[in-house]
Short mmCIF file of C-alpha atoms in Angstrom, two decimals:
data_model
loop_
_atom_site.label_atom_id
_atom_site.label_comp_id
_atom_site.label_asym_id
_atom_site.label_seq_id
_atom_site.Cartn_x
_atom_site.Cartn_y
_atom_site.Cartn_z
CA MET U 1 -16.63 -44.15 -34.02
CA ARG U 2 -18.20 -41.06 -32.45
CA LYS U 3 -20.81 -40.92 -35.21
CA GLN U 4 -21.63 -44.59 -34.63
CA LEU U 5 -22.00 -44.06 -30.88
CA LEU U 6 -24.13 -40.98 -31.48
CA TYR U 7 -26.35 -42.95 -33.88
CA ILE U 8 -26.75 -45.74 -31.31
CA SER U 9 -27.58 -43.23 -28.57
CA VAL U 10 -30.18 -41.43 -30.69
CA THR U 11 -31.73 -44.75 -31.75
CA THR U 12 -31.85 -45.93 -28.13
CA LEU U 13 -33.54 -42.72 -27.03
CA LEU U 14 -36.10 -42.97 -29.83
CA LEU U 15 -36.93 -46.58 -28.95
CA LEU U 16 -37.20 -45.66 -25.27
CA SER U 17 -39.46 -42.74 -26.11
CA LEU U 18 -41.70 -44.97 -28.22
CA SER U 19 -41.91 -47.58 -25.47
CA LEU U 20 -42.88 -44.94 -22.93
CA THR U 21 -45.58 -43.37 -25.13
CA ALA U 22 -47.04 -46.50 -26.75
CA LYS U 23 -50.56 -47.36 -25.70
CA GLN U 24 -50.82 -50.83 -24.20
CA ILE U 25 -53.81 -53.15 -23.89
CA ALA U 26 -54.55 -56.48 -22.20
CA PHE U 27 -57.52 -58.65 -23.22
CA THR U 28 -59.94 -60.06 -20.65
CA PHE U 29 -63.20 -62.00 -21.10
CA ASP U 30 -66.09 -62.11 -18.62
CA ASP U 31 -68.82 -64.72 -18.03
CA ALA U 32 -66.77 -67.73 -19.14
CA PRO U 33 -68.03 -70.24 -20.11
CA ARG U 34 -70.98 -68.21 -21.42
CA GLN U 35 -74.12 -69.85 -22.80
CA ALA U 36 -73.49 -71.12 -26.32
CA ASN U 37 -76.53 -72.23 -28.31
CA GLY U 38 -76.58 -69.72 -31.14
CA TYR U 39 -74.14 -69.30 -34.03
CA PHE U 40 -71.51 -71.54 -32.35
CA ASP U 41 -71.88 -74.34 -29.86
CA GLY U 42 -69.56 -74.27 -26.83
CA PRO U 43 -66.73 -76.49 -28.15
CA THR U 44 -66.66 -74.66 -31.51
CA ARG U 45 -66.57 -71.28 -29.78
CA ALA U 46 -63.67 -72.35 -27.57
CA LYS U 47 -61.69 -73.86 -30.45
CA THR U 48 -62.27 -70.77 -32.61
CA LEU U 49 -61.42 -68.31 -29.85
CA ILE U 50 -58.24 -70.12 -28.80
CA LYS U 51 -57.07 -70.18 -32.43
CA GLU U 52 -57.86 -66.49 -32.89
CA LEU U 53 -55.84 -65.57 -29.82
CA GLN U 54 -52.92 -67.73 -30.91
CA ASP U 55 -52.91 -66.66 -34.56
CA HIS U 56 -53.03 -62.96 -33.69
CA GLY U 57 -50.33 -62.87 -31.04
CA ILE U 58 -52.47 -62.60 -27.92
CA LYS U 59 -50.29 -64.93 -25.89
CA GLN U 60 -52.15 -64.50 -22.63
CA ALA U 61 -55.68 -63.32 -21.90
CA ALA U 62 -57.79 -63.69 -18.75
CA PHE U 63 -61.11 -65.53 -18.52
CA PHE U 64 -63.32 -64.56 -15.57
CA ALA U 65 -65.48 -67.54 -14.71
CA THR U 66 -69.12 -67.49 -13.66
CA THR U 67 -69.14 -70.94 -12.12
CA SER U 68 -72.87 -71.67 -12.32
CA HIS U 69 -72.11 -72.19 -16.03
CA LEU U 70 -69.75 -75.07 -15.26
CA ASN U 71 -71.66 -78.08 -16.49
CA GLU U 72 -69.50 -80.81 -18.04
CA GLU U 73 -69.17 -79.00 -21.36
CA GLY U 74 -68.46 -75.73 -19.57
CA LYS U 75 -65.71 -77.31 -17.48
CA THR U 76 -64.10 -78.71 -20.62
CA ARG U 77 -64.29 -75.30 -22.28
CA LEU U 78 -62.77 -73.47 -19.32
CA LYS U 79 -59.95 -76.04 -19.06
CA ALA U 80 -59.25 -75.59 -22.75
CA TYR U 81 -58.65 -71.88 -22.16
CA ALA U 82 -56.43 -72.64 -19.17
CA ASN U 83 -54.47 -75.31 -21.04
CA ALA U 84 -53.87 -72.83 -23.85
CA GLY U 85 -52.00 -70.65 -21.36
CA HIS U 86 -54.73 -68.20 -20.42
CA ILE U 87 -55.57 -67.06 -16.89
CA ILE U 88 -58.67 -68.28 -15.08
CA ALA U 89 -60.14 -65.93 -12.46
CA ASN U 90 -63.25 -65.27 -10.38
CA HIS U 91 -66.48 -63.62 -11.58
CA THR U 92 -68.82 -65.02 -8.85
CA HIS U 93 -71.03 -68.10 -9.02
CA THR U 94 -74.28 -66.69 -10.45
CA HIS U 95 -73.29 -63.15 -11.59
CA PRO U 96 -75.35 -61.20 -9.01
CA ASP U 97 -75.76 -57.44 -8.90
CA ILE U 98 -74.24 -56.32 -5.58
CA ASN U 99 -76.73 -53.45 -5.48
CA LYS U 100 -79.56 -55.98 -5.29
CA THR U 101 -78.19 -58.45 -2.75
CA THR U 102 -76.72 -58.51 0.74
CA LEU U 103 -73.03 -58.36 1.53
CA VAL U 104 -73.12 -61.82 3.14
CA ALA U 105 -74.76 -63.40 0.10
CA TYR U 106 -72.35 -61.64 -2.25
CA LEU U 107 -69.28 -62.87 -0.38
CA GLU U 108 -70.67 -66.41 -0.50
CA GLU U 109 -70.86 -66.03 -4.28
CA ILE U 110 -67.14 -65.22 -4.44
CA THR U 111 -66.25 -68.12 -2.14
CA THR U 112 -68.35 -70.61 -4.10
CA ALA U 113 -66.72 -69.59 -7.36
CA HIS U 114 -63.25 -69.71 -5.81
CA ASN U 115 -63.71 -73.27 -4.61
CA GLN U 116 -64.77 -74.41 -8.09
CA ILE U 117 -61.89 -72.85 -10.05
CA LYS U 118 -58.95 -72.67 -7.64
CA ASP U 119 -57.43 -75.91 -8.96
CA TYR U 120 -57.59 -74.96 -12.64
CA PRO U 121 -54.26 -74.43 -14.42
CA ASN U 122 -53.26 -70.77 -14.48
CA PHE U 123 -55.78 -69.78 -11.79
CA LYS U 124 -55.17 -66.31 -10.35
CA PRO U 125 -56.90 -64.83 -7.28
CA TRP U 126 -58.34 -61.96 -9.28
CA PHE U 127 -61.95 -60.81 -8.87
CA ARG U 128 -64.00 -59.05 -11.53
CA PHE U 129 -67.17 -57.43 -10.18
CA PRO U 130 -70.27 -58.39 -12.20
CA TYR U 131 -71.59 -55.30 -14.01
CA LEU U 132 -68.44 -53.58 -12.59
CA ARG U 133 -70.60 -52.58 -9.61
CA GLU U 134 -68.71 -52.49 -6.32
CA GLY U 135 -71.53 -51.63 -3.92
CA ASP U 136 -74.24 -49.05 -3.45
CA THR U 137 -73.38 -48.57 0.23
CA GLN U 138 -70.14 -48.01 2.06
CA GLN U 139 -70.76 -51.16 4.08
CA LYS U 140 -70.93 -53.32 0.95
CA ARG U 141 -68.01 -51.62 -0.77
CA ASP U 142 -65.71 -51.83 2.24
CA GLY U 143 -66.93 -55.33 3.12
CA VAL U 144 -65.92 -56.72 -0.27
CA ARG U 145 -62.62 -54.84 -0.19
CA ALA U 146 -61.82 -56.34 3.21
CA TYR U 147 -62.80 -59.84 2.06
CA LEU U 148 -60.61 -59.61 -1.04
CA ALA U 149 -57.62 -58.37 0.96
CA LYS U 150 -58.03 -61.06 3.61
CA ASN U 151 -58.18 -63.82 1.00
CA GLY U 152 -55.27 -62.60 -1.13
CA TYR U 153 -57.49 -61.41 -3.97
CA HIS U 154 -56.96 -58.43 -6.25
CA ASN U 155 -59.64 -56.25 -7.83
CA ALA U 156 -59.42 -57.06 -11.55
CA TYR U 157 -60.59 -53.62 -12.66
CA ILE U 158 -61.02 -52.58 -16.28
CA THR U 159 -60.12 -49.33 -17.99
CA LEU U 160 -61.77 -49.79 -21.40
CA ASN U 161 -65.51 -50.41 -21.28
CA ASN U 162 -67.90 -51.30 -24.12
CA TYR U 163 -71.20 -53.04 -24.85
CA ASP U 164 -69.91 -55.99 -26.87
CA TRP U 165 -72.50 -58.15 -25.07
CA TYR U 166 -75.30 -56.06 -26.59
CA ILE U 167 -73.86 -56.46 -30.09
CA GLU U 168 -73.83 -60.21 -29.46
CA ASN U 169 -77.49 -60.07 -28.41
CA LEU U 170 -78.38 -58.15 -31.58
CA LEU U 171 -76.61 -60.77 -33.70
CA GLN U 172 -78.19 -63.80 -32.05
CA ASP U 173 -81.68 -62.24 -32.10
CA ALA U 174 -81.29 -61.37 -35.80
CA LEU U 175 -80.21 -64.90 -36.67
CA LYS U 176 -83.10 -66.42 -34.71
CA SER U 177 -85.59 -64.23 -36.57
CA GLY U 178 -84.18 -65.28 -39.94
CA LYS U 179 -82.48 -62.00 -40.86
CA GLU U 180 -79.49 -62.16 -43.20
CA ILE U 181 -76.26 -60.81 -41.71
CA ASP U 182 -73.33 -59.22 -43.55
CA PHE U 183 -70.54 -60.66 -41.41
CA GLU U 184 -67.86 -58.46 -42.95
CA LYS U 185 -69.90 -55.38 -42.03
CA LEU U 186 -70.49 -56.87 -38.57
CA LYS U 187 -66.74 -57.16 -38.07
CA GLU U 188 -66.20 -53.56 -39.18
CA PHE U 189 -69.00 -52.32 -36.90
CA TYR U 190 -67.69 -54.33 -33.91
CA ILE U 191 -64.13 -53.08 -34.32
CA ASP U 192 -65.17 -49.48 -34.91
CA VAL U 193 -67.32 -49.08 -31.80
CA ILE U 194 -64.81 -50.81 -29.51
CA ILE U 195 -61.85 -48.78 -30.74
CA GLN U 196 -63.87 -45.56 -30.55
CA GLY U 197 -64.58 -46.25 -26.88
CA ALA U 198 -60.99 -47.27 -26.16
CA GLN U 199 -59.61 -44.09 -27.70
CA TYR U 200 -62.03 -42.01 -25.64
CA TYR U 201 -61.05 -43.65 -22.35
CA ASP U 202 -57.37 -43.38 -23.21
CA GLU U 203 -57.78 -39.65 -23.88
CA LEU U 204 -59.62 -39.35 -20.55
CA ALA U 205 -56.72 -41.13 -18.82
CA VAL U 206 -54.15 -38.83 -20.41
CA LYS U 207 -56.23 -35.81 -19.34
CA TYR U 208 -56.29 -36.81 -15.67
CA LEU U 209 -53.12 -38.92 -15.27
CA GLY U 210 -50.86 -37.14 -17.72
CA HIS U 211 -50.06 -40.36 -19.57
CA SER U 212 -51.59 -43.47 -21.08
CA PRO U 213 -51.70 -46.27 -18.49
CA LYS U 214 -51.56 -49.99 -19.14
CA HIS U 215 -55.13 -50.66 -20.21
CA VAL U 216 -57.42 -53.63 -19.53
CA ILE U 217 -60.30 -54.11 -21.96
CA LEU U 218 -63.54 -55.76 -20.90
CA LEU U 219 -64.91 -58.23 -23.45
CA HIS U 220 -67.03 -61.35 -23.03
CA GLU U 221 -66.62 -65.00 -23.96
CA MET U 222 -69.07 -64.93 -26.89
CA ASP U 223 -69.45 -65.86 -30.54
CA ILE U 224 -68.52 -62.43 -31.92
CA THR U 225 -65.43 -62.47 -29.71
CA ALA U 226 -64.39 -65.82 -31.15
CA MET U 227 -64.95 -64.53 -34.67
CA PHE U 228 -63.37 -61.09 -34.44
CA VAL U 229 -61.04 -60.65 -31.45
CA GLY U 230 -57.98 -61.31 -33.60
CA ASP U 231 -59.03 -58.66 -36.10
CA LEU U 232 -59.69 -56.33 -33.17
CA ALA U 233 -56.17 -56.87 -31.83
CA ASP U 234 -54.73 -56.21 -35.29
CA ALA U 235 -56.76 -53.00 -35.57
CA PHE U 236 -55.43 -51.79 -32.20
CA ARG U 237 -51.88 -52.50 -33.36
CA GLN U 238 -52.44 -50.55 -36.57
CA LYS U 239 -53.35 -47.57 -34.41
CA GLY U 240 -50.13 -47.84 -32.40
CA TRP U 241 -51.24 -50.00 -29.48
CA GLN U 242 -49.20 -52.87 -28.03
CA VAL U 243 -50.91 -56.04 -26.80
CA ILE U 244 -49.63 -57.06 -23.35
CA SER U 245 -50.58 -59.72 -20.81
CA PRO U 246 -53.11 -59.04 -18.05
CA GLU U 247 -50.36 -59.80 -15.52
CA LYS U 248 -48.30 -56.93 -16.91
CA ALA U 249 -51.31 -54.63 -17.11
CA TYR U 250 -52.14 -55.10 -13.43
CA GLN U 251 -48.63 -53.94 -12.50
CA ASP U 252 -49.63 -50.40 -13.48
CA PRO U 253 -49.71 -47.88 -10.59
CA ILE U 254 -53.46 -47.37 -11.06
CA ALA U 255 -53.93 -50.95 -9.80
CA SER U 256 -53.58 -49.59 -6.25
CA TYR U 257 -56.04 -46.75 -6.80
CA GLN U 258 -59.18 -46.83 -4.65
CA THR U 259 -61.90 -44.25 -4.88
CA GLU U 260 -63.44 -43.08 -1.63
CA ARG U 261 -66.74 -42.50 -3.35
CA VAL U 262 -69.62 -44.94 -3.18
CA MET U 263 -70.64 -45.45 -6.80
CA LYS U 264 -73.89 -47.28 -7.44
CA TYR U 265 -72.84 -47.64 -11.08
CA ASN U 266 -69.15 -47.91 -11.83
CA PRO U 267 -67.70 -46.74 -15.17
CA GLY U 268 -64.35 -48.52 -14.71
CA ARG U 269 -61.04 -47.38 -13.25
CA ILE U 270 -60.50 -44.45 -15.64
CA GLY U 271 -64.05 -43.26 -15.04
CA GLU U 272 -63.48 -43.49 -11.28
CA ILE U 273 -60.37 -41.35 -11.54
CA ALA U 274 -62.09 -38.82 -13.80
CA LYS U 275 -65.04 -38.51 -11.41
CA ASP U 276 -62.73 -38.09 -8.43
CA LYS U 277 -61.00 -35.31 -10.37
CA GLY U 278 -64.32 -33.50 -10.84
CA GLN U 279 -65.76 -34.78 -14.13
CA THR U 280 -69.48 -35.48 -13.80
CA LYS U 281 -70.55 -36.13 -17.41
CA ARG U 282 -69.45 -38.53 -20.17
CA LEU U 283 -68.05 -41.15 -17.83
CA TRP U 284 -69.67 -43.62 -20.23
CA HIS U 285 -68.84 -43.12 -23.91
CA ASN U 286 -71.69 -42.82 -26.42
CA THR U 287 -70.78 -46.24 -27.89
CA LEU U 288 -72.13 -47.69 -24.63
CA ASP U 289 -75.66 -46.76 -25.67
CA GLU U 290 -78.08 -49.47 -26.77
CA THR U 291 -80.17 -47.19 -28.99
CA TYR U 292 -77.07 -46.01 -30.84
CA LEU U 293 -75.77 -49.56 -31.29
CA LYS U 294 -79.09 -50.98 -32.52
CA ALA U 295 -79.55 -48.20 -35.06
CA ARG U 296 -76.08 -48.80 -36.50
CA PHE U 297 -76.51 -52.59 -36.43
CA ASP U 298 -79.82 -52.44 -38.32
CA LYS U 299 -78.43 -49.96 -40.86
CA GLU U 300 -74.97 -51.43 -41.43
CA VAL U 301 -75.09 -55.13 -40.60
CA VAL U 302 -78.57 -56.48 -41.45
CA LYS U 303 -78.95 -57.09 -45.17
CA LYS U 304 -82.03 -55.48 -46.65
#
């Protein structure tokens, strides 16, 4: 009996240890419903993406809506994501750069988007800053923070940054110019660069926090996402990550973190923390470099 109890205790401790050390990741998609007139049309992209999420155990993701995209097809696409159980949240009306507009105009963008999506199923008052930029002046930064707090909104920060949107641009431009694409190599390239970046930011988090937080990855509602996000989730799991919901991810203590710095260009929550701790270089990983990505795409993905 004692041996059995000891075995149970050791097993329980091991499981607890694994749960405490496992890296966790939530999937989020910006710019929904993004322009779709390339490899997929809008309805095909939505159908493919919803199936990928379902088939690969991503039970809940978050779609941040840019509401100027909500024509009739766009509304149908966004509702399809909501009806599949995914969260709908705010990404402004026209995706402005806060560094290039006034505070008043920027707040109107948030309000306009809110009014267009607040009645969608699974709407959450979460706000994702376009370009991740939170203001190039203290007045803008604090003005948006005050607006969000007053209106019950939360800053839907990210911890894992990447340039998936640039890979998408490379693909669509190659297809338009008649180049032949090796889609298996494209998948491998896409997964490799995103996981490289994620591992870097997780190591940065461990360096400055002492542990791996609940991560939020920034992706976009695009064709390559619809094609490969399931394979990406599987690749993360193979490396010891757990897929969690955005709701769970935003319960992490770093959700309440606010830098006092004014950052014209924001590297994401982990980058903010690292900079506040004194790191001045490599706040953006080398996989967030367009020259690097294009060279690899041309070499690995485009058939000669």
